Short mmCIF file of C-alpha atoms in Angstrom, two decimals:
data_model
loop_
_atom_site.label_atom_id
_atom_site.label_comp_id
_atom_site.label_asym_id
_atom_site.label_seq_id
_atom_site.Cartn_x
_atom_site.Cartn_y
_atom_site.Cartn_z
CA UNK K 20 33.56 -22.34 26.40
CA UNK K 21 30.13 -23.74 25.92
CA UNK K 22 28.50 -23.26 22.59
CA UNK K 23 25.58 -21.22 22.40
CA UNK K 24 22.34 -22.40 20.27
CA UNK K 25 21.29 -19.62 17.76
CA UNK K 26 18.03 -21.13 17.70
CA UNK K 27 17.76 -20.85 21.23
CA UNK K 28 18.76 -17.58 21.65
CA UNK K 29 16.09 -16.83 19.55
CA UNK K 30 13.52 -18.59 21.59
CA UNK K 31 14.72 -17.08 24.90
CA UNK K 32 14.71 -13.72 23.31
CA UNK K 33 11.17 -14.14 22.43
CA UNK K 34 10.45 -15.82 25.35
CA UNK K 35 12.00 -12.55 27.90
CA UNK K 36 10.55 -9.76 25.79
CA UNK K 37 7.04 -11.05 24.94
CA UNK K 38 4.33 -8.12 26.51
CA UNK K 39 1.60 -8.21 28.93
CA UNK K 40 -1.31 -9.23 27.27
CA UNK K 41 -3.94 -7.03 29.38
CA UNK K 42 -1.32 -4.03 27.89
CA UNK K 43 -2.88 -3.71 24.78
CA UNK K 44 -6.29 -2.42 24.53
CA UNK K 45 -7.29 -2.85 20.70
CA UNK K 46 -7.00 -6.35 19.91
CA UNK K 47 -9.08 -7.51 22.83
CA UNK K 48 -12.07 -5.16 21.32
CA UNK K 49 -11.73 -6.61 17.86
CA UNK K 50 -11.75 -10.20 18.94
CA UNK K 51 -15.27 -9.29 20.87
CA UNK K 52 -16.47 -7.12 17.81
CA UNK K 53 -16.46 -4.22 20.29
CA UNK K 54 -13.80 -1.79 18.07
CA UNK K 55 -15.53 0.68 16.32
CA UNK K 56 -14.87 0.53 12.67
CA UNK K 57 -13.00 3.58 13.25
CA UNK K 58 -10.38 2.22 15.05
CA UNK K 59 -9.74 -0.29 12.43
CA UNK K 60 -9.94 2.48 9.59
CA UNK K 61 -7.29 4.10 12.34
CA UNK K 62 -5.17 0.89 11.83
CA UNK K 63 -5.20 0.36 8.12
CA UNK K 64 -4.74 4.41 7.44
CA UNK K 65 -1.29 3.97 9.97
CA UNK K 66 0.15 0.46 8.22
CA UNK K 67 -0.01 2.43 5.09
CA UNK K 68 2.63 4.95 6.71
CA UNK K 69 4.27 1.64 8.76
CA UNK K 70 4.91 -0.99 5.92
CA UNK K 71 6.82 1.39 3.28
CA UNK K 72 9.13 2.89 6.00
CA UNK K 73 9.48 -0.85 7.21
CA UNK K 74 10.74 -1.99 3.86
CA UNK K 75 12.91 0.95 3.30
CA UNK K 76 14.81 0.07 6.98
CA UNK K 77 15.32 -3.10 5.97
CA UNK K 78 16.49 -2.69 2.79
CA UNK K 79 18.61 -0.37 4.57
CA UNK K 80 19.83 -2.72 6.74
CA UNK K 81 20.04 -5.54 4.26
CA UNK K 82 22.91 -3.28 2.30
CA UNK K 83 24.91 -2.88 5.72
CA UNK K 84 25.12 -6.59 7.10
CA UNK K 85 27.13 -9.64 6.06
CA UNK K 86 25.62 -12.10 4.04
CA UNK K 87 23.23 -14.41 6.20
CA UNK K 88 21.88 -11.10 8.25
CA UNK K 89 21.09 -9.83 4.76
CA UNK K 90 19.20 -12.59 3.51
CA UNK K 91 16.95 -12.24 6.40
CA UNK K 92 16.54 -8.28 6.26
CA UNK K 93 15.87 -9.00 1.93
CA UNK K 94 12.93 -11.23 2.96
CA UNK K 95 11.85 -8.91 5.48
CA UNK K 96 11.75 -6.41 3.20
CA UNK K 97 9.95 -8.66 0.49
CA UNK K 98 7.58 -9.76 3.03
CA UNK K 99 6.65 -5.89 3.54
CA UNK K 100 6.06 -5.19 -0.56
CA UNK K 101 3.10 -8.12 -0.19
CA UNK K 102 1.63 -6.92 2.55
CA UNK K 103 1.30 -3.71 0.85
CA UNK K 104 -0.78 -5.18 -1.62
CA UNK K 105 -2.83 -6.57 1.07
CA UNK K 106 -3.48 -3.99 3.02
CA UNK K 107 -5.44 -2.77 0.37
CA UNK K 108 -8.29 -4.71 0.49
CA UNK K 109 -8.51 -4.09 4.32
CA UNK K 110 -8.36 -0.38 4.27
CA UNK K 111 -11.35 -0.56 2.10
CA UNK K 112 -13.37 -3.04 3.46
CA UNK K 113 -12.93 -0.55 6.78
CA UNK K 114 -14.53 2.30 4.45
CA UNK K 115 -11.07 4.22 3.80
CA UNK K 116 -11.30 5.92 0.55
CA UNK K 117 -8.59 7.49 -1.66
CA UNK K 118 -9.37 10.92 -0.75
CA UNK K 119 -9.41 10.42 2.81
CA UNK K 120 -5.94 8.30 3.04
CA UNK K 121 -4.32 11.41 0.94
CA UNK K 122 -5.90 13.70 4.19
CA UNK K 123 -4.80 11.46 6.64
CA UNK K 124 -2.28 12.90 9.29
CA UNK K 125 -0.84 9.67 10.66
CA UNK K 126 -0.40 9.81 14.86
CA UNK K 127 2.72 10.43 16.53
CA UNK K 128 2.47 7.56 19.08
CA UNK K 129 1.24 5.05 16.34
CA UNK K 130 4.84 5.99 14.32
CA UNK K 131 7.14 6.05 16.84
CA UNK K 132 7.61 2.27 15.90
CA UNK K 133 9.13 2.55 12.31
CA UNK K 134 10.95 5.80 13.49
CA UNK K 135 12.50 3.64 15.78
CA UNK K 136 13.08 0.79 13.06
CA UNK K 137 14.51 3.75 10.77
CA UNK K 138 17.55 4.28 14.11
CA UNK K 139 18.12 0.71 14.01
CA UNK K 140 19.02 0.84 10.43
CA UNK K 141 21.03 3.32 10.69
CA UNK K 142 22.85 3.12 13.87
CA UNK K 143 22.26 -0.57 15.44
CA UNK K 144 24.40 -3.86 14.62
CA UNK K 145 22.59 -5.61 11.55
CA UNK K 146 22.74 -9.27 13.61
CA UNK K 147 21.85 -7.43 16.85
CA UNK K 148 18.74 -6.00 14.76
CA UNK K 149 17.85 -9.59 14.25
CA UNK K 150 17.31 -10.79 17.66
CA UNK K 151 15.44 -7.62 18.06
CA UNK K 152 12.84 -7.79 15.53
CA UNK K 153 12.69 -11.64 15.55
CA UNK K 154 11.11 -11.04 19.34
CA UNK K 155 8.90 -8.66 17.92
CA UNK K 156 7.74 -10.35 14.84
CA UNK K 157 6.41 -13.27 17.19
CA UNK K 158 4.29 -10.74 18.96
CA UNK K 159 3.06 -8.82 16.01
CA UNK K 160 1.90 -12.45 14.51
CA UNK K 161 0.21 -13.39 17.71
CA UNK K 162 -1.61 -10.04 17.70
CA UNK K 163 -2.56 -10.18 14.04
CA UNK K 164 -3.66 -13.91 14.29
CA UNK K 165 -5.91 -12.28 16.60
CA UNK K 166 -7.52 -9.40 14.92
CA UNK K 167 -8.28 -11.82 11.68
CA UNK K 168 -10.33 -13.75 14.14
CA UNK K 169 -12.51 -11.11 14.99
CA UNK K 170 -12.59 -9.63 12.13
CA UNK K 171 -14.34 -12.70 10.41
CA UNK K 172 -16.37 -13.52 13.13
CA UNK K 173 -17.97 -10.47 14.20
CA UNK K 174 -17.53 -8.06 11.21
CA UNK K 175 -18.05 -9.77 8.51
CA UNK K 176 -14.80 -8.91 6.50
CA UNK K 177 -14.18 -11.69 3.89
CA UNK K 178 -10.64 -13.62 3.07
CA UNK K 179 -9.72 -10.71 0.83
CA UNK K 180 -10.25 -7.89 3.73
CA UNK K 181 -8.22 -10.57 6.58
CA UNK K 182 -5.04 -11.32 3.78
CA UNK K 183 -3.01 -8.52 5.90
CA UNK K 184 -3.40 -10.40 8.90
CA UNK K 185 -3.41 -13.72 7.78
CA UNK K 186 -0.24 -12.90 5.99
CA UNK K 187 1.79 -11.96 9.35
CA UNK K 188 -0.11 -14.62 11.40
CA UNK K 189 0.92 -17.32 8.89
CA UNK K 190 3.96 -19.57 10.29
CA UNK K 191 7.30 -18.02 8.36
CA UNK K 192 9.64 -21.28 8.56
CA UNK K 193 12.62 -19.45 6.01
CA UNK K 194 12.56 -16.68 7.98
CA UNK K 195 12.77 -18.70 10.71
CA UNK K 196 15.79 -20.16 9.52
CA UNK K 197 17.25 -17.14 8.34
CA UNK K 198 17.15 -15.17 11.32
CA UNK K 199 18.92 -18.77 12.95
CA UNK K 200 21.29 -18.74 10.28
CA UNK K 201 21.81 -15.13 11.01
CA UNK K 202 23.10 -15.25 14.49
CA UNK K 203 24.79 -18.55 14.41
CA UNK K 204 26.58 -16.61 12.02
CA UNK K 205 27.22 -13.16 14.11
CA UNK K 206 27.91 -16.26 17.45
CA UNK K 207 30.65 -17.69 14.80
CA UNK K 208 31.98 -14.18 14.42
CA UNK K 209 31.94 -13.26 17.95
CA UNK K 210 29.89 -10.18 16.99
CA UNK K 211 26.48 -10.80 18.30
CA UNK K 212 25.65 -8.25 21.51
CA UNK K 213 22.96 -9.88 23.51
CA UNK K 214 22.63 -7.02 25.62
CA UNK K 215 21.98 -4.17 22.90
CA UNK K 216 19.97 -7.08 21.61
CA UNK K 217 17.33 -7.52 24.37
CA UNK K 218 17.39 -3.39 24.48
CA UNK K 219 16.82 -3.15 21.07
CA UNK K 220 14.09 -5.47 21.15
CA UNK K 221 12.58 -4.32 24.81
CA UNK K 222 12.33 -0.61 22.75
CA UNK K 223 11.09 -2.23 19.85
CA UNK K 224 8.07 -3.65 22.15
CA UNK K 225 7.44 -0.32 23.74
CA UNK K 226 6.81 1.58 20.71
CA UNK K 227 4.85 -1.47 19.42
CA UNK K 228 2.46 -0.42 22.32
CA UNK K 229 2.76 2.95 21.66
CA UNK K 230 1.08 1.84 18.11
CA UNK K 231 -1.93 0.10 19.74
CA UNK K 232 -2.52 3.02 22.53
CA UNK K 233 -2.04 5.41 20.09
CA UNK K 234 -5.08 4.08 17.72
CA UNK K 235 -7.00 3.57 21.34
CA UNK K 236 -6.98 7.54 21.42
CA UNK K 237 -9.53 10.19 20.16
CA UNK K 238 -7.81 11.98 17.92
#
């Protein structure tokens, strides 16, 4: 039986699941300066819902896998505790205020992807999880390379107001090598479903456009 490359499973994964570009209609308007400073308000006011249920699935997961899936999901979940402190500075620099994040009734469509997340800790294989939200992560980094772009260029938002961004757009080599070490691992173990794999992560992409139409919509 041939043996199969963890890495490149990974890279195929990414490679079969990545979106249509033209899908997304928010990040396109940000890198022309054309979002109103609404929308990004919109974005920072929904992370702050996203990121703690993010880090509490992971975690979540992290206490259910063996110990190489784990050490990914525990810097996954670390990863989401800085970018809390990040997504300060943004939320301000977009005019969000105390009082009105407290008000804030966060959109159904925008959520949809960490209620999703939430299932897969509960209910999905830990190592299929991996190949799931590997596939994602390189799409969410693409996107947020993007949006720090724009955000310097056109609105003015210093290195403070862009750390959120800069943070998920920034190369991750050990959790590159984590999530490897994590299915060569579940391959080893003859565990790893490639299948629910490329499901989970197909899902995962849907509701991740379900997050960008959603802040695209008059509330």
């Amino acid at each position: 039986m041939p043996t199969v490359n963890a890495k490149a499973l990974l890279g195929r994964a990414a490679e079969a699941l990545a979106p249509d570009p033209a899908a997304n209609r928010v990040v396109p308007l940000v890198e022309r300066g054309e979002a109103p400073v609404e929308i990004l308000a919109a974005l920072a006011l929904e992370q702050r819902w996203v990121i703690p249920a993010d880090r509490t699935a992971f975690e979540h997961l992290a206490a259910r896998a063996d110990s190489a899936s784990a050490a990914f999901f525990g810097t996954l979940a670390a990863g989401e505790e800085l970018a809390a402190g990040h997504l300060t500075a943004f939320a301000e620099a977009c005019g969000v205020t105390a009082e009105r994040a407290r008000a804030y009734v966060p959109r159904a469509g925008c959520q949809s992807y960490p209620a999703y997340a939430a299932w897969l800790a509960l209910n999905a294989s830990p190592a299929d999880v991996v190949v799931a939200l590997t596939a994602n992560f390189a799409t969410w980094g693409g996107l947020c390379a993007r949006i720090a772009t724009g955000l310097r260029a056109h609105y003015g938002f210093g290195d403070a107001a862009c750390a959120f961004f800069d943070f998920f757009a920034e190369p991750a080599p050990e959790l590159e090598r984590r999530a490897t070490a994590a299915v060569r691992a579940a391959l080893d173990a003859g565990v790893l479903d490639t299948g629910l794999a490329h499901t989970y992560g197909s899902l995962l992409q849907t509701y991740e456009a379900m997050f960008w139409s959603g802040l695209a919509e008059t509330p």
